[in-house]
Structures are given as structure tokens and as C-alpha cells.
Tab-separated table of C-alpha atoms in Angstrom:
chain	number	residue	atom	x	y	z
A	1	MET	CA	17.910	-7.337	-2.850
A	2	ILE	CA	17.585	-3.789	-4.176
A	3	ASP	CA	20.487	-1.799	-2.758
A	4	GLY	CA	20.569	1.959	-3.180
A	5	GLU	CA	18.715	4.661	-5.097
A	6	ASP	CA	20.147	3.976	-8.539
A	7	ALA	CA	19.419	0.267	-8.263
A	8	ALA	CA	15.899	0.973	-7.019
A	9	ARG	CA	15.119	3.285	-9.903
A	10	ARG	CA	16.521	0.822	-12.452
A	11	TRP	CA	14.498	-1.994	-10.891
A	12	VAL	CA	11.231	-0.041	-11.071
A	13	GLU	CA	11.848	1.177	-14.613
A	14	ALA	CA	12.557	-2.405	-15.720
A	15	LEU	CA	9.105	-3.561	-14.626
A	16	PRO	CA	6.827	-4.415	-17.571
A	17	GLU	CA	4.246	-1.936	-16.254
A	18	CYS	CA	6.708	0.955	-16.238
A	19	ASP	CA	6.500	2.502	-19.686
A	20	GLY	CA	7.498	6.047	-20.564
A	21	ARG	CA	4.236	7.532	-19.334
A	22	ALA	CA	4.486	5.725	-16.014
A	23	SER	CA	8.086	6.881	-15.568
A	24	GLN	CA	7.086	10.510	-16.060
A	25	ARG	CA	4.207	10.126	-13.633
A	26	LEU	CA	6.495	8.647	-10.987
A	27	LEU	CA	8.897	11.561	-11.373
A	28	LEU	CA	6.011	13.998	-10.982
A	29	LEU	CA	4.820	12.152	-7.876
A	30	ILE	CA	8.305	12.409	-6.363
A	31	ALA	CA	8.465	16.146	-7.136
A	32	LEU	CA	5.034	16.781	-5.618
A	33	LEU	CA	5.929	14.754	-2.545
A	34	ALA	CA	9.159	16.692	-1.990
A	35	GLU	CA	7.330	20.008	-2.379
A	36	GLU	CA	4.514	19.120	0.025
A	37	ASN	CA	6.807	17.540	2.592
A	38	SER	CA	8.030	20.990	3.570
A	39	ALA	CA	4.452	21.952	4.452
A	40	GLN	CA	3.312	18.749	6.156
A	41	ASN	CA	5.392	15.805	7.288
A	42	LEU	CA	4.187	13.197	4.790
A	43	VAL	CA	7.355	11.096	5.042
A	44	SER	CA	10.580	11.432	6.990
A	45	ALA	CA	13.318	13.571	5.497
A	46	ALA	CA	15.678	10.592	5.562
A	47	SER	CA	13.283	8.444	3.550
A	48	LEU	CA	12.709	11.257	1.077
A	49	ARG	CA	16.437	11.256	0.336
A	50	ALA	CA	16.043	7.572	-0.606
A	51	VAL	CA	12.626	7.946	-2.206
A	52	TRP	CA	13.086	5.368	-4.982
A	53	GLN	CA	14.163	2.633	-2.585
A	54	ARG	CA	12.048	3.509	0.472
A	55	HIS	CA	8.797	4.432	-1.236
A	56	ILE	CA	8.615	3.803	-4.993
A	57	ALA	CA	10.279	0.380	-5.254
A	58	ASP	CA	8.975	-0.609	-1.822
A	59	SER	CA	5.444	-0.033	-3.141
A	60	ALA	CA	6.013	-1.417	-6.630
A	61	GLN	CA	7.272	-4.766	-5.340
A	62	LEU	CA	3.713	-5.600	-4.245
A	63	LEU	CA	2.679	-5.805	-7.897
A	64	LEU	CA	4.776	-8.941	-8.261
A	65	CYS	CA	2.278	-10.698	-5.982
A	66	ALA	CA	-0.979	-9.347	-7.435
A	67	PRO	CA	-2.288	-10.730	-10.735
A	68	PRO	CA	-2.917	-8.110	-13.456
A	69	GLY	CA	-6.437	-6.753	-13.398
A	70	SER	CA	-6.898	-7.187	-9.645
A	71	SER	CA	-9.528	-4.525	-8.959
A	72	PRO	CA	-10.525	-2.749	-6.844
A	73	TRP	CA	-7.341	-2.327	-4.852
A	74	LEU	CA	-8.053	-0.977	-1.348
A	75	ASP	CA	-5.145	0.823	0.341
A	76	LEU	CA	-5.707	1.408	4.054
A	77	GLY	CA	-4.230	4.389	5.878
A	78	THR	CA	-2.477	5.432	2.716
A	79	GLY	CA	-0.839	8.551	4.204
A	80	ALA	CA	1.388	9.941	1.472
A	81	GLY	CA	-0.173	7.549	-1.023
A	82	PHE	CA	2.065	4.520	-0.674
A	83	PRO	CA	1.638	1.972	-2.033
A	84	GLY	CA	-1.657	3.065	-3.631
A	85	LEU	CA	-0.420	5.892	-5.860
A	86	VAL	CA	2.473	3.819	-7.193
A	87	VAL	CA	0.075	0.936	-7.901
A	88	SER	CA	-2.274	3.262	-9.773
A	89	ILE	CA	0.551	4.742	-11.862
A	90	LEU	CA	1.925	1.353	-12.853
A	91	ARG	CA	-1.475	-0.300	-13.354
A	92	PRO	CA	-3.747	2.498	-14.614
A	93	GLU	CA	-6.368	-0.011	-15.742
A	94	ILE	CA	-7.453	-0.901	-12.198
A	95	ASP	CA	-9.545	1.001	-9.661
A	96	VAL	CA	-7.614	2.063	-6.575
A	97	VAL	CA	-9.282	3.275	-3.376
A	98	LEU	CA	-7.142	5.258	-0.935
A	99	VAL	CA	-8.403	5.508	2.643
A	100	GLU	CA	-6.964	8.418	4.631
A	101	SER	CA	-8.642	9.924	7.690
A	102	ARG	CA	-6.447	13.037	7.984
A	103	LYS	CA	-7.926	15.987	6.084
A	104	LEU	CA	-4.667	17.663	5.058
A	105	ARG	CA	-3.249	14.446	3.659
A	106	ALA	CA	-6.484	13.597	1.887
A	107	ALA	CA	-6.572	17.080	0.334
A	108	TRP	CA	-2.998	16.623	-0.892
A	109	LEU	CA	-3.857	13.223	-2.352
A	110	HIS	CA	-6.726	14.811	-4.295
A	111	ARG	CA	-4.326	17.415	-5.705
A	112	VAL	CA	-1.797	14.774	-6.708
A	113	ILE	CA	-4.424	12.638	-8.414
A	114	GLU	CA	-5.583	15.638	-10.437
A	115	ALA	CA	-2.043	16.786	-11.287
A	116	ILE	CA	-0.929	13.333	-12.453
A	117	GLY	CA	-4.235	12.470	-14.129
A	118	LEU	CA	-5.124	9.331	-12.199
A	119	SER	CA	-8.807	9.161	-13.020
A	120	GLN	CA	-9.195	5.629	-11.656
A	121	VAL	CA	-8.200	6.583	-8.100
A	122	ARG	CA	-10.631	7.561	-5.336
A	123	VAL	CA	-9.729	9.084	-1.983
A	124	LEU	CA	-12.023	8.329	0.946
A	125	ASN	CA	-11.381	10.899	3.664
A	126	ALA	CA	-12.856	8.986	6.582
A	127	ARG	CA	-12.050	6.607	9.368
A	128	LEU	CA	-12.083	3.066	8.106
A	129	GLU	CA	-14.708	2.146	10.703
A	130	ASP	CA	-17.125	4.646	9.146
A	131	LEU	CA	-16.932	3.403	5.561
A	132	PRO	CA	-19.579	1.160	4.011
A	133	SER	CA	-18.354	-2.320	3.143
A	134	PHE	CA	-17.493	-3.366	-0.399
A	135	PRO	CA	-15.536	-6.367	-1.743
A	136	ALA	CA	-11.893	-5.643	-2.558
A	137	ALA	CA	-9.707	-7.758	-4.819
A	138	VAL	CA	-6.549	-6.587	-3.028
A	139	ILE	CA	-6.115	-5.000	0.385
A	140	SER	CA	-2.831	-3.302	1.192
A	141	ALA	CA	-1.739	-1.490	4.331
A	142	ARG	CA	1.685	-0.009	4.934
A	143	ALA	CA	2.490	1.171	8.470
A	144	PHE	CA	-1.225	1.194	9.265
A	145	ALA	CA	-1.858	-0.856	12.404
A	146	PRO	CA	-0.805	-4.123	14.046
A	147	LEU	CA	-1.978	-7.156	12.084
A	148	ASN	CA	-4.784	-8.237	14.396
A	149	ARG	CA	-6.235	-4.715	14.528
A	150	THR	CA	-5.913	-4.363	10.750
A	151	LEU	CA	-8.000	-7.504	10.298
A	152	ASN	CA	-10.537	-6.458	12.917
A	153	LEU	CA	-11.057	-3.177	11.095
A	154	SER	CA	-11.046	-4.374	7.515
A	155	ALA	CA	-12.023	-8.054	7.293
A	156	ARG	CA	-15.481	-6.950	6.127
A	157	PHE	CA	-13.914	-5.771	2.856
A	158	SER	CA	-12.408	-9.209	2.254
A	159	THR	CA	-13.816	-12.191	0.375
A	160	SER	CA	-12.382	-15.679	0.004
A	161	GLU	CA	-10.546	-14.407	-3.096
A	162	THR	CA	-9.156	-11.176	-1.646
A	163	LEU	CA	-5.365	-10.946	-1.652
A	164	TRP	CA	-3.826	-9.224	1.364
A	165	LEU	CA	-0.467	-7.476	0.910
A	166	LEU	CA	0.791	-6.067	4.199
A	167	PRO	CA	4.351	-4.684	4.415
A	168	LYS	CA	5.283	-5.032	8.073
A	169	GLY	CA	8.939	-4.235	8.425
A	170	ARG	CA	10.836	-6.227	11.027
A	171	SER	CA	7.666	-7.234	12.882
A	172	ALA	CA	6.121	-9.327	10.100
A	173	SER	CA	6.964	-12.795	11.378
A	174	HIS	CA	6.226	-11.887	14.989
A	175	GLU	CA	2.833	-10.365	14.171
A	176	LEU	CA	1.867	-13.382	12.109
A	177	ALA	CA	2.953	-15.791	14.847
A	178	GLU	CA	0.824	-13.871	17.354
A	179	LEU	CA	-2.300	-13.984	15.169
A	180	CYS	CA	-4.599	-16.347	17.066
A	181	GLU	CA	-8.132	-15.096	16.385
A	182	TRP	CA	-8.259	-15.707	12.634
A	183	CYS	CA	-8.124	-18.614	10.202
A	184	HIS	CA	-5.894	-17.586	7.341
A	185	MET	CA	-3.529	-18.592	4.596
A	186	PHE	CA	-0.870	-15.954	5.251
A	187	HIS	CA	2.886	-16.255	4.964
A	188	VAL	CA	5.813	-13.848	5.098
A	189	GLU	CA	7.865	-12.939	2.047
A	190	PRO	CA	11.126	-10.983	2.408
A	191	SER	CA	11.073	-7.406	1.214
A	192	ARG	CA	13.193	-6.590	-1.823
A	193	THR	CA	14.059	-3.152	-0.452
A	194	ASP	CA	14.974	-3.921	3.167
A	195	PRO	CA	16.830	-7.095	4.224
A	196	GLN	CA	15.235	-6.944	7.686
A	197	ALA	CA	11.648	-6.368	6.530
A	198	GLY	CA	8.886	-8.761	5.581
A	199	ILE	CA	5.554	-8.650	3.772
A	200	ILE	CA	2.555	-10.626	5.008
A	201	ILE	CA	0.831	-12.099	1.953
A	202	GLY	CA	-2.174	-14.344	1.530
A	203	ARG	CA	-5.897	-14.778	1.985
A	204	LEU	CA	-8.136	-14.521	5.006
A	205	VAL	CA	-10.508	-17.390	5.774
A	206	GLY	CA	-12.396	-15.865	8.693
A	207	ARG	CA	-12.526	-15.441	12.436
A	208	LYS	CA	-12.093	-18.560	14.477
A	209	ASP	CA	-15.252	-19.889	16.066
A	210	SER	CA	-15.076	-18.901	19.718
A	211	ARG	CA	-16.965	-22.092	20.615
A	212	ALA	CA	-14.238	-24.347	19.140
């Protein structure tokens, strides 16, 4: 378990993906986030005071589940860019697609991408329902929607090989137990940054046949 800001920063910087360039980009992301948070409430003030543990390491831990080269990575309801921006900084070789319906947040994401130089990242400023379908290698969603609704909205982006990585906090096991409409190969892994949180991980098979 990662406990505290110093431990979280050391853990991230020890990742094989976190070279000197990535470290500098993460620091710039943190600075830009702190600056913008005074203008729009991207994250809570309390979480900003623990930014390495609550946002950077919490996002980076998903890379331990995704094979290198998994592209494109689709991040739903990305908000302040977590986990998508951290993924793109640590794995600059993959394409990352950030979906954010709110105009102010999407505009900020565009500015961050330009400032950090993340040429492989796209921001789609639209409701997920309005986007054309495309196959994603990884689908992530952090504080986006309940599990069943997330699948209803985004299953069309999933193939038999798509890896789903869904941080769910304390509700992970409950949401998975309540999932009745879908055939899946999901399980819950404990979060490394919160002893009470879980991450739903796995692959989606498809909707159950209503005639069965």
C-alpha cells in the first residue's frame, strides 16, 4: 500500500516508464492543475494537497495491468485528465483519447496537452453518446458513472480483447456483484493508493441474451 505523498512520488518515479522527461512532465501537470483549480474546480482542494497519492499514483497504478503498447487508450469522463494524462506522460508511444463533455474542462485539457507536448493525445469535447464508435485497446473511467451505466454507454467501443480498467472506490465489489445484464470476465483488484478502494479489471463478453 502506498501511504503518503512522499511514498507516492517515490513509487511513481520508480516505475520503468518514469524517466527524467516523464518526471518533468508530471511536475508540470501538477503545477498546471494547481493553477487552474483556482479558476475551476477540477479536483477537490483536499485531494490537491495529496496530488501524488490521490491523482498521479492512483492513475499510474493502472499501467501495471495494461500491457505495453496497448493503444488506443480511451478515457471516459476524464475531467481533470486522470488517469488519461498520466498514462500519456508515462507511455508516450500510445494514442490516448480523452472524452470530456464540459467545455471549460476540455479547453483546459487542450492547453495542458499543448504545454506539456503530448502530441499523441486527443480530446473529444462531446457526450459519449454522440461519439462515433471505434475499437479501443483499453477503456478507463474514473468517477464516471455506475458500472452498468458505464457499460451501456461504452460497450460499443469494446472488442473481445479490450481491457477495462475502472477505479471504483469503495463501491467496486458491490457494483460488480449487482451487474446482471452482462457476460464478463471482470474481477476486483485492491487499489494501491486507498485501502478501502477497488479497481474493476477485465474483459467484456457482451450483453446477456434476454431470451435465455
